[in-house]
């Protein structure tokens, strides 16, 4: 786990490259910035339309579009480091070997504080990514990343819609993860029936329950909560449930200053 000046972290994907939030002053005071989930090679992402707004959140099947590792290391990472941000790099891939290679290259790059293994993509198989819903596969991926990460802490992001979230958390920490990120999108579908994920306020109660379950089962493991957080009260609920930090994601698409605002509100004490 990394030292954070405050417990509010920008979640993977929703902060873009960071420049989008910086233009609005929305990176000020955050605890850390998590990049979009990187793969070894560039990805165009899923076909449009791949996002649909619902009354209680966002249904999405993005397919993890991204520039690939080379461009990220050359253009995006240096800028993030120059801003003085604590940078957590999220990574994904189509195989255990790809995860390991991305981790190996990232471990050699300056300025990265931690790696986050994205095990929470609900429509991974539909986009040619490795399906790690089974704890055995998740453990293999995490172990491979930990072997290549050198001294970097490795966070494992697990889904909160699995039947045995505490078991999933246990196997990834046994595989070497320093902390567990609990939450992320729930399995859903776009209006045309394509597999997708659901994020936003609708998933908060389940994510909160799962944080409590993991904390109770693994009291010595740092847990980072995410899922539908949009206010300081939401963040406090996760912290009260045992999380050491929270990630803010979908809310940034509605109000890019959400993470910075929550950090400021928490620093100001109970409301």
PDB file of C-alpha atoms in Angstrom:
ATOM      1  CA  UNK A   1       0.000   0.000   0.000  1.00  0.00           C
ATOM      2  CA  UNK A   2       1.190   3.537  -0.656  1.00  0.00           C
ATOM      3  CA  UNK A   3       1.145   6.506   1.687  1.00  0.00           C
ATOM      4  CA  UNK A   4      -1.645   8.908   0.778  1.00  0.00           C
ATOM      5  CA  UNK A   5      -2.017  12.520   1.936  1.00  0.00           C
ATOM      6  CA  UNK A   6      -5.771  11.892   2.047  1.00  0.00           C
ATOM      7  CA  UNK A   7      -7.987   8.886   1.294  1.00  0.00           C
ATOM      8  CA  UNK A   8      -9.558  10.088  -1.978  1.00  0.00           C
ATOM      9  CA  UNK A   9      -8.254   8.530  -5.188  1.00  0.00           C
ATOM     10  CA  UNK A  10      -9.354   9.043  -8.785  1.00  0.00           C
ATOM     11  CA  UNK A  11     -10.523   5.669 -10.111  1.00  0.00           C
ATOM     12  CA  UNK A  12      -9.155   4.074 -13.269  1.00  0.00           C
ATOM     13  CA  UNK A  13     -10.559   5.344 -16.532  1.00  0.00           C
ATOM     14  CA  UNK A  14     -12.773   8.179 -15.362  1.00  0.00           C
ATOM     15  CA  UNK A  15      -9.950  10.706 -15.026  1.00  0.00           C
ATOM     16  CA  UNK A  16      -8.834  10.323 -18.634  1.00  0.00           C
ATOM     17  CA  UNK A  17      -5.179  11.223 -19.052  1.00  0.00           C
ATOM     18  CA  UNK A  18      -5.360  13.640 -16.115  1.00  0.00           C
ATOM     19  CA  UNK A  19      -5.106  16.684 -18.339  1.00  0.00           C
ATOM     20  CA  UNK A  20      -8.883  16.881 -18.616  1.00  0.00           C
ATOM     21  CA  UNK A  21      -9.275  17.220 -14.849  1.00  0.00           C
ATOM     22  CA  UNK A  22      -6.254  19.499 -14.476  1.00  0.00           C
ATOM     23  CA  UNK A  23      -7.806  22.028 -16.841  1.00  0.00           C
ATOM     24  CA  UNK A  24     -10.619  22.439 -14.291  1.00  0.00           C
ATOM     25  CA  UNK A  25      -8.376  22.461 -11.231  1.00  0.00           C
ATOM     26  CA  UNK A  26      -9.896  19.108 -10.321  1.00  0.00           C
ATOM     27  CA  UNK A  27      -6.646  17.356  -9.366  1.00  0.00           C
ATOM     28  CA  UNK A  28      -5.900  19.639  -6.451  1.00  0.00           C
ATOM     29  CA  UNK A  29      -5.814  17.894  -3.097  1.00  0.00           C
ATOM     30  CA  UNK A  30      -6.503  14.346  -4.285  1.00  0.00           C
ATOM     31  CA  UNK A  31      -4.692  11.453  -2.642  1.00  0.00           C
ATOM     32  CA  UNK A  32      -3.663   9.700  -5.869  1.00  0.00           C
ATOM     33  CA  UNK A  33      -4.535   9.426  -9.548  1.00  0.00           C
ATOM     34  CA  UNK A  34      -5.231   6.055 -11.155  1.00  0.00           C
ATOM     35  CA  UNK A  35      -4.679   5.848 -14.903  1.00  0.00           C
ATOM     36  CA  UNK A  36      -6.986   4.137 -17.346  1.00  0.00           C
ATOM     37  CA  UNK A  37      -6.266   0.423 -17.596  1.00  0.00           C
ATOM     38  CA  UNK A  38      -3.270  -0.019 -19.870  1.00  0.00           C
ATOM     39  CA  UNK A  39      -2.567  -2.905 -22.213  1.00  0.00           C
ATOM     40  CA  UNK A  40       0.666  -3.696 -24.011  1.00  0.00           C
ATOM     41  CA  UNK A  41      -0.615  -2.639 -27.432  1.00  0.00           C
ATOM     42  CA  UNK A  42      -3.028   0.132 -28.454  1.00  0.00           C
ATOM     43  CA  UNK A  43      -6.729  -0.718 -28.288  1.00  0.00           C
ATOM     44  CA  UNK A  44      -9.531   1.001 -30.190  1.00  0.00           C
ATOM     45  CA  UNK A  45     -12.130  -0.193 -27.697  1.00  0.00           C
ATOM     46  CA  UNK A  46     -15.598  -1.550 -28.310  1.00  0.00           C
ATOM     47  CA  UNK A  47     -17.978  -0.498 -31.077  1.00  0.00           C
ATOM     48  CA  UNK A  48     -20.278   2.481 -30.613  1.00  0.00           C
ATOM     49  CA  UNK A  49     -22.597   3.066 -28.943  1.00  0.00           C
ATOM     50  CA  UNK A  50     -20.739   1.819 -25.881  1.00  0.00           C
ATOM     51  CA  UNK A  51     -22.157   4.023 -23.112  1.00  0.00           C
ATOM     52  CA  UNK A  52     -25.767   4.463 -21.998  1.00  0.00           C
ATOM     53  CA  UNK A  53     -26.871   6.636 -19.104  1.00  0.00           C
ATOM     54  CA  UNK A  54     -29.459   5.241 -16.706  1.00  0.00           C
ATOM     55  CA  UNK A  55     -31.394   6.988 -13.913  1.00  0.00           C
ATOM     56  CA  UNK A  56     -29.000   5.484 -11.360  1.00  0.00           C
ATOM     57  CA  UNK A  57     -25.685   5.274 -13.144  1.00  0.00           C
ATOM     58  CA  UNK A  58     -23.875   4.443 -16.342  1.00  0.00           C
ATOM     59  CA  UNK A  59     -23.948   1.266 -18.431  1.00  0.00           C
ATOM     60  CA  UNK A  60     -20.763   0.897 -20.413  1.00  0.00           C
ATOM     61  CA  UNK A  61     -18.883  -1.504 -22.655  1.00  0.00           C
ATOM     62  CA  UNK A  62     -15.814   0.522 -23.592  1.00  0.00           C
ATOM     63  CA  UNK A  63     -13.439  -2.356 -24.281  1.00  0.00           C
ATOM     64  CA  UNK A  64     -10.626  -0.495 -22.507  1.00  0.00           C
ATOM     65  CA  UNK A  65      -9.540   1.834 -25.331  1.00  0.00           C
ATOM     66  CA  UNK A  66      -6.027   3.115 -24.835  1.00  0.00           C
ATOM     67  CA  UNK A  67      -2.789   4.192 -26.489  1.00  0.00           C
ATOM     68  CA  UNK A  68      -0.736   1.168 -25.495  1.00  0.00           C
ATOM     69  CA  UNK A  69       2.248   1.079 -23.207  1.00  0.00           C
ATOM     70  CA  UNK A  70       4.815   2.847 -25.403  1.00  0.00           C
ATOM     71  CA  UNK A  71       2.776   6.005 -25.908  1.00  0.00           C
ATOM     72  CA  UNK A  72       1.734   6.070 -22.256  1.00  0.00           C
ATOM     73  CA  UNK A  73       5.338   5.916 -21.082  1.00  0.00           C
ATOM     74  CA  UNK A  74       6.430   8.549 -23.597  1.00  0.00           C
ATOM     75  CA  UNK A  75       3.663  11.130 -23.226  1.00  0.00           C
ATOM     76  CA  UNK A  76       1.142  10.519 -20.450  1.00  0.00           C
ATOM     77  CA  UNK A  77       3.213   9.296 -17.512  1.00  0.00           C
ATOM     78  CA  UNK A  78       5.831  12.105 -17.629  1.00  0.00           C
ATOM     79  CA  UNK A  79       3.082  14.723 -17.525  1.00  0.00           C
ATOM     80  CA  UNK A  80       1.357  13.068 -14.535  1.00  0.00           C
ATOM     81  CA  UNK A  81       4.644  12.869 -12.640  1.00  0.00           C
ATOM     82  CA  UNK A  82       5.412  16.513 -13.404  1.00  0.00           C
ATOM     83  CA  UNK A  83       2.143  17.501 -11.708  1.00  0.00           C
ATOM     84  CA  UNK A  84       3.412  15.992  -8.456  1.00  0.00           C
ATOM     85  CA  UNK A  85       0.653  13.394  -8.419  1.00  0.00           C
ATOM     86  CA  UNK A  86       0.902  10.022  -6.753  1.00  0.00           C
ATOM     87  CA  UNK A  87       0.414   7.889  -9.851  1.00  0.00           C
ATOM     88  CA  UNK A  88      -1.179   4.454  -9.694  1.00  0.00           C
ATOM     89  CA  UNK A  89      -1.081   2.682 -13.051  1.00  0.00           C
ATOM     90  CA  UNK A  90      -3.948   0.314 -13.816  1.00  0.00           C
ATOM     91  CA  UNK A  91      -3.161  -2.572 -16.141  1.00  0.00           C
ATOM     92  CA  UNK A  92      -5.001  -5.303 -18.006  1.00  0.00           C
ATOM     93  CA  UNK A  93      -4.331  -7.733 -20.803  1.00  0.00           C
ATOM     94  CA  UNK A  94      -5.372 -10.703 -22.894  1.00  0.00           C
ATOM     95  CA  UNK A  95      -3.104 -13.186 -21.117  1.00  0.00           C
ATOM     96  CA  UNK A  96      -1.077 -13.715 -17.969  1.00  0.00           C
ATOM     97  CA  UNK A  97       2.056 -13.106 -20.030  1.00  0.00           C
ATOM     98  CA  UNK A  98       0.780  -9.725 -21.230  1.00  0.00           C
ATOM     99  CA  UNK A  99       0.014  -8.634 -17.679  1.00  0.00           C
ATOM    100  CA  UNK A 100       3.518  -9.653 -16.639  1.00  0.00           C
ATOM    101  CA  UNK A 101       5.205  -7.836 -19.529  1.00  0.00           C
ATOM    102  CA  UNK A 102       3.285  -4.617 -18.873  1.00  0.00           C
ATOM    103  CA  UNK A 103       4.203  -4.830 -15.184  1.00  0.00           C
ATOM    104  CA  UNK A 104       7.871  -5.432 -16.018  1.00  0.00           C
ATOM    105  CA  UNK A 105       8.039  -2.350 -18.229  1.00  0.00           C
ATOM    106  CA  UNK A 106       6.155  -0.173 -15.758  1.00  0.00           C
ATOM    107  CA  UNK A 107       8.449  -1.212 -12.906  1.00  0.00           C
ATOM    108  CA  UNK A 108      11.332   0.363 -14.818  1.00  0.00           C
ATOM    109  CA  UNK A 109       9.560   3.699 -15.309  1.00  0.00           C
ATOM    110  CA  UNK A 110      10.207   6.538 -12.855  1.00  0.00           C
ATOM    111  CA  UNK A 111       7.462   8.191 -10.852  1.00  0.00           C
ATOM    112  CA  UNK A 112       4.963   5.350 -10.475  1.00  0.00           C
ATOM    113  CA  UNK A 113       3.823   4.742  -6.885  1.00  0.00           C
ATOM    114  CA  UNK A 114       1.850   1.504  -7.377  1.00  0.00           C
ATOM    115  CA  UNK A 115       0.282  -0.830  -9.917  1.00  0.00           C
ATOM    116  CA  UNK A 116      -3.382  -1.786  -9.938  1.00  0.00           C
ATOM    117  CA  UNK A 117      -4.380  -5.050 -11.596  1.00  0.00           C
ATOM    118  CA  UNK A 118      -7.816  -4.611 -13.127  1.00  0.00           C
ATOM    119  CA  UNK A 119      -9.680  -7.825 -12.344  1.00  0.00           C
ATOM    120  CA  UNK A 120     -13.056  -6.074 -12.409  1.00  0.00           C
ATOM    121  CA  UNK A 121     -13.925  -5.877 -16.125  1.00  0.00           C
ATOM    122  CA  UNK A 122     -17.365  -7.542 -16.326  1.00  0.00           C
ATOM    123  CA  UNK A 123     -17.296  -7.906 -20.128  1.00  0.00           C
ATOM    124  CA  UNK A 124     -13.639  -8.904 -20.469  1.00  0.00           C
ATOM    125  CA  UNK A 125     -14.213 -11.938 -22.677  1.00  0.00           C
ATOM    126  CA  UNK A 126     -16.338  -9.960 -25.131  1.00  0.00           C
ATOM    127  CA  UNK A 127     -13.398  -7.620 -25.736  1.00  0.00           C
ATOM    128  CA  UNK A 128     -10.655 -10.200 -26.000  1.00  0.00           C
ATOM    129  CA  UNK A 129      -9.323  -9.638 -22.496  1.00  0.00           C
ATOM    130  CA  UNK A 130      -8.459 -12.359 -20.026  1.00  0.00           C
ATOM    131  CA  UNK A 131     -11.504 -13.458 -18.030  1.00  0.00           C
ATOM    132  CA  UNK A 132     -10.387 -13.611 -14.394  1.00  0.00           C
ATOM    133  CA  UNK A 133     -13.691 -14.148 -12.626  1.00  0.00           C
ATOM    134  CA  UNK A 134     -12.460 -17.436 -11.199  1.00  0.00           C
ATOM    135  CA  UNK A 135     -10.197 -16.861  -8.169  1.00  0.00           C
ATOM    136  CA  UNK A 136      -7.597 -19.281  -9.563  1.00  0.00           C
ATOM    137  CA  UNK A 137      -7.118 -17.175 -12.701  1.00  0.00           C
ATOM    138  CA  UNK A 138      -7.094 -13.942 -10.720  1.00  0.00           C
ATOM    139  CA  UNK A 139      -4.382 -15.314  -8.435  1.00  0.00           C
ATOM    140  CA  UNK A 140      -2.246 -16.348 -11.414  1.00  0.00           C
ATOM    141  CA  UNK A 141      -2.426 -12.855 -12.890  1.00  0.00           C
ATOM    142  CA  UNK A 142      -1.626 -11.118  -9.613  1.00  0.00           C
ATOM    143  CA  UNK A 143       1.293 -13.450  -8.880  1.00  0.00           C
ATOM    144  CA  UNK A 144       2.755 -12.776 -12.336  1.00  0.00           C
ATOM    145  CA  UNK A 145       2.449  -9.008 -11.868  1.00  0.00           C
ATOM    146  CA  UNK A 146       3.962  -9.128  -8.378  1.00  0.00           C
ATOM    147  CA  UNK A 147       6.972 -11.066  -9.700  1.00  0.00           C
ATOM    148  CA  UNK A 148       7.692  -8.317 -12.232  1.00  0.00           C
ATOM    149  CA  UNK A 149       6.754  -5.284 -10.125  1.00  0.00           C
ATOM    150  CA  UNK A 150      10.018  -5.214  -8.154  1.00  0.00           C
ATOM    151  CA  UNK A 151       9.380  -2.944  -5.161  1.00  0.00           C
ATOM    152  CA  UNK A 152       6.150  -1.397  -6.421  1.00  0.00           C
ATOM    153  CA  UNK A 153       3.048  -2.185  -4.352  1.00  0.00           C
ATOM    154  CA  UNK A 154       0.447  -4.131  -6.322  1.00  0.00           C
ATOM    155  CA  UNK A 155      -3.248  -3.435  -5.759  1.00  0.00           C
ATOM    156  CA  UNK A 156      -5.802  -5.963  -6.977  1.00  0.00           C
ATOM    157  CA  UNK A 157      -9.183  -4.595  -8.057  1.00  0.00           C
ATOM    158  CA  UNK A 158     -11.850  -7.268  -7.602  1.00  0.00           C
ATOM    159  CA  UNK A 159     -15.506  -7.134  -8.560  1.00  0.00           C
ATOM    160  CA  UNK A 160     -18.152  -6.745  -5.910  1.00  0.00           C
ATOM    161  CA  UNK A 161     -20.755  -8.776  -7.800  1.00  0.00           C
ATOM    162  CA  UNK A 162     -18.978 -12.092  -7.386  1.00  0.00           C
ATOM    163  CA  UNK A 163     -20.576 -14.610  -5.049  1.00  0.00           C
ATOM    164  CA  UNK A 164     -17.537 -14.910  -2.815  1.00  0.00           C
ATOM    165  CA  UNK A 165     -15.862 -11.521  -2.749  1.00  0.00           C
ATOM    166  CA  UNK A 166     -13.964 -12.283   0.458  1.00  0.00           C
ATOM    167  CA  UNK A 167     -12.553 -15.439  -1.125  1.00  0.00           C
ATOM    168  CA  UNK A 168     -11.475 -13.471  -4.185  1.00  0.00           C
ATOM    169  CA  UNK A 169      -9.767 -10.941  -1.951  1.00  0.00           C
ATOM    170  CA  UNK A 170      -8.045 -13.685  -0.001  1.00  0.00           C
ATOM    171  CA  UNK A 171      -6.577 -15.429  -3.046  1.00  0.00           C
ATOM    172  CA  UNK A 172      -5.181 -12.233  -4.582  1.00  0.00           C
ATOM    173  CA  UNK A 173      -3.555 -11.183  -1.316  1.00  0.00           C
ATOM    174  CA  UNK A 174      -2.155 -14.695  -0.913  1.00  0.00           C
ATOM    175  CA  UNK A 175      -0.735 -14.190  -4.419  1.00  0.00           C
ATOM    176  CA  UNK A 176       1.090 -11.072  -3.235  1.00  0.00           C
ATOM    177  CA  UNK A 177      -1.269  -8.116  -3.586  1.00  0.00           C
ATOM    178  CA  UNK A 178      -0.525  -5.369  -1.057  1.00  0.00           C
ATOM    179  CA  UNK A 179      -4.129  -4.158  -0.956  1.00  0.00           C
ATOM    180  CA  UNK A 180      -7.515  -4.935  -2.467  1.00  0.00           C
ATOM    181  CA  UNK A 181      -9.756  -2.507  -4.333  1.00  0.00           C
ATOM    182  CA  UNK A 182     -13.345  -3.649  -3.831  1.00  0.00           C
ATOM    183  CA  UNK A 183     -16.044  -2.369  -6.139  1.00  0.00           C
ATOM    184  CA  UNK A 184     -16.134  -1.349  -9.747  1.00  0.00           C
ATOM    185  CA  UNK A 185     -18.785  -2.105 -12.347  1.00  0.00           C
ATOM    186  CA  UNK A 186     -21.457  -4.749 -11.953  1.00  0.00           C
ATOM    187  CA  UNK A 187     -22.388  -7.103 -14.785  1.00  0.00           C
ATOM    188  CA  UNK A 188     -25.096  -5.560 -16.956  1.00  0.00           C
ATOM    189  CA  UNK A 189     -26.047  -5.129 -20.615  1.00  0.00           C
ATOM    190  CA  UNK A 190     -26.425  -2.283 -23.087  1.00  0.00           C
ATOM    191  CA  UNK A 191     -29.871  -1.706 -24.642  1.00  0.00           C
ATOM    192  CA  UNK A 192     -28.863  -3.883 -27.617  1.00  0.00           C
ATOM    193  CA  UNK A 193     -28.011  -6.775 -25.285  1.00  0.00           C
ATOM    194  CA  UNK A 194     -24.222  -6.582 -25.447  1.00  0.00           C
ATOM    195  CA  UNK A 195     -22.459  -7.476 -22.165  1.00  0.00           C
ATOM    196  CA  UNK A 196     -21.529  -4.374 -20.209  1.00  0.00           C
ATOM    197  CA  UNK A 197     -20.831  -2.975 -16.770  1.00  0.00           C
ATOM    198  CA  UNK A 198     -23.014  -0.819 -14.532  1.00  0.00           C
ATOM    199  CA  UNK A 199     -21.355   1.909 -12.492  1.00  0.00           C
ATOM    200  CA  UNK A 200     -22.620   4.765 -10.370  1.00  0.00           C
ATOM    201  CA  UNK A 201     -25.033   5.190  -7.450  1.00  0.00           C
ATOM    202  CA  UNK A 202     -26.875   1.928  -8.168  1.00  0.00           C
ATOM    203  CA  UNK A 203     -23.856  -0.164  -7.161  1.00  0.00           C
ATOM    204  CA  UNK A 204     -22.992   1.690  -3.940  1.00  0.00           C
ATOM    205  CA  UNK A 205     -24.975  -0.454  -1.459  1.00  0.00           C
ATOM    206  CA  UNK A 206     -23.520  -3.703  -2.780  1.00  0.00           C
ATOM    207  CA  UNK A 207     -19.975  -2.318  -2.933  1.00  0.00           C
ATOM    208  CA  UNK A 208     -20.334  -1.055   0.637  1.00  0.00           C
ATOM    209  CA  UNK A 209     -21.480  -4.470   1.818  1.00  0.00           C
ATOM    210  CA  UNK A 210     -18.568  -6.147   0.066  1.00  0.00           C
ATOM    211  CA  UNK A 211     -16.045  -3.792   1.664  1.00  0.00           C
ATOM    212  CA  UNK A 212     -17.410  -4.773   5.062  1.00  0.00           C
ATOM    213  CA  UNK A 213     -17.251  -8.476   4.200  1.00  0.00           C
ATOM    214  CA  UNK A 214     -13.639  -8.280   3.038  1.00  0.00           C
ATOM    215  CA  UNK A 215     -12.613  -6.216   6.027  1.00  0.00           C
ATOM    216  CA  UNK A 216     -14.208  -8.708   8.432  1.00  0.00           C
ATOM    217  CA  UNK A 217     -12.636 -11.720   6.707  1.00  0.00           C
ATOM    218  CA  UNK A 218      -9.192 -10.152   6.207  1.00  0.00           C
ATOM    219  CA  UNK A 219      -8.688  -7.590   8.978  1.00  0.00           C
ATOM    220  CA  UNK A 220      -4.994  -7.167   8.201  1.00  0.00           C
ATOM    221  CA  UNK A 221      -5.463  -6.369   4.509  1.00  0.00           C
ATOM    222  CA  UNK A 222      -5.887  -2.734   3.386  1.00  0.00           C
ATOM    223  CA  UNK A 223      -9.169  -2.321   1.511  1.00  0.00           C
ATOM    224  CA  UNK A 224      -9.936   0.509  -0.913  1.00  0.00           C
ATOM    225  CA  UNK A 225     -13.636   0.987  -1.570  1.00  0.00           C
ATOM    226  CA  UNK A 226     -15.233   2.159  -4.782  1.00  0.00           C
ATOM    227  CA  UNK A 227     -18.634   2.126  -6.393  1.00  0.00           C
ATOM    228  CA  UNK A 228     -21.084   4.996  -6.683  1.00  0.00           C
ATOM    229  CA  UNK A 229     -19.235   7.461  -4.445  1.00  0.00           C
ATOM    230  CA  UNK A 230     -20.239  11.051  -5.170  1.00  0.00           C
ATOM    231  CA  UNK A 231     -20.289  12.819  -1.782  1.00  0.00           C
ATOM    232  CA  UNK A 232     -18.216  13.038   1.370  1.00  0.00           C
ATOM    233  CA  UNK A 233     -21.003  11.166   3.164  1.00  0.00           C
ATOM    234  CA  UNK A 234     -20.605   8.278   0.711  1.00  0.00           C
ATOM    235  CA  UNK A 235     -16.860   8.269   1.288  1.00  0.00           C
ATOM    236  CA  UNK A 236     -17.296   8.295   5.067  1.00  0.00           C
ATOM    237  CA  UNK A 237     -19.637   5.293   4.822  1.00  0.00           C
ATOM    238  CA  UNK A 238     -16.915   3.287   3.094  1.00  0.00           C
ATOM    239  CA  UNK A 239     -14.274   4.452   5.555  1.00  0.00           C
ATOM    240  CA  UNK A 240     -16.569   3.538   8.449  1.00  0.00           C
ATOM    241  CA  UNK A 241     -17.028   0.083   6.878  1.00  0.00           C
ATOM    242  CA  UNK A 242     -13.282  -0.471   7.092  1.00  0.00           C
ATOM    243  CA  UNK A 243     -11.831   0.970   3.900  1.00  0.00           C
ATOM    244  CA  UNK A 244      -8.524   2.823   4.207  1.00  0.00           C
ATOM    245  CA  UNK A 245      -9.276   4.888   1.091  1.00  0.00           C
ATOM    246  CA  UNK A 246     -11.936   5.361  -1.572  1.00  0.00           C
ATOM    247  CA  UNK A 247     -11.925   5.712  -5.327  1.00  0.00           C
ATOM    248  CA  UNK A 248     -14.154   8.166  -7.160  1.00  0.00           C
ATOM    249  CA  UNK A 249     -15.013   7.313 -10.756  1.00  0.00           C
ATOM    250  CA  UNK A 250     -18.340   7.680 -12.540  1.00  0.00           C
ATOM    251  CA  UNK A 251     -19.258  10.826 -10.599  1.00  0.00           C
ATOM    252  CA  UNK A 252     -16.361  12.607 -12.339  1.00  0.00           C
ATOM    253  CA  UNK A 253     -18.183  12.310 -15.654  1.00  0.00           C
ATOM    254  CA  UNK A 254     -21.018  14.387 -14.200  1.00  0.00           C
ATOM    255  CA  UNK A 255     -18.874  16.745 -12.101  1.00  0.00           C
ATOM    256  CA  UNK A 256     -15.121  16.554 -12.771  1.00  0.00           C
ATOM    257  CA  UNK A 257     -14.384  18.280  -9.460  1.00  0.00           C
ATOM    258  CA  UNK A 258     -16.050  15.534  -7.370  1.00  0.00           C
ATOM    259  CA  UNK A 259     -12.871  13.875  -6.086  1.00  0.00           C
ATOM    260  CA  UNK A 260     -11.239  17.183  -5.158  1.00  0.00           C
ATOM    261  CA  UNK A 261     -14.441  18.346  -3.475  1.00  0.00           C
ATOM    262  CA  UNK A 262     -14.780  15.150  -1.437  1.00  0.00           C
ATOM    263  CA  UNK A 263     -11.129  15.393  -0.368  1.00  0.00           C
ATOM    264  CA  UNK A 264     -11.688  18.958   0.794  1.00  0.00           C
ATOM    265  CA  UNK A 265     -14.911  18.051   2.591  1.00  0.00           C
ATOM    266  CA  UNK A 266     -13.250  15.148   4.416  1.00  0.00           C
ATOM    267  CA  UNK A 267     -10.346  17.374   5.435  1.00  0.00           C
ATOM    268  CA  UNK A 268     -12.859  19.793   6.900  1.00  0.00           C
ATOM    269  CA  UNK A 269     -14.196  17.162   9.313  1.00  0.00           C
ATOM    270  CA  UNK A 270     -17.658  15.663   9.814  1.00  0.00           C
ATOM    271  CA  UNK A 271     -20.519  17.592   8.277  1.00  0.00           C
TER     272      UNK A 271
END
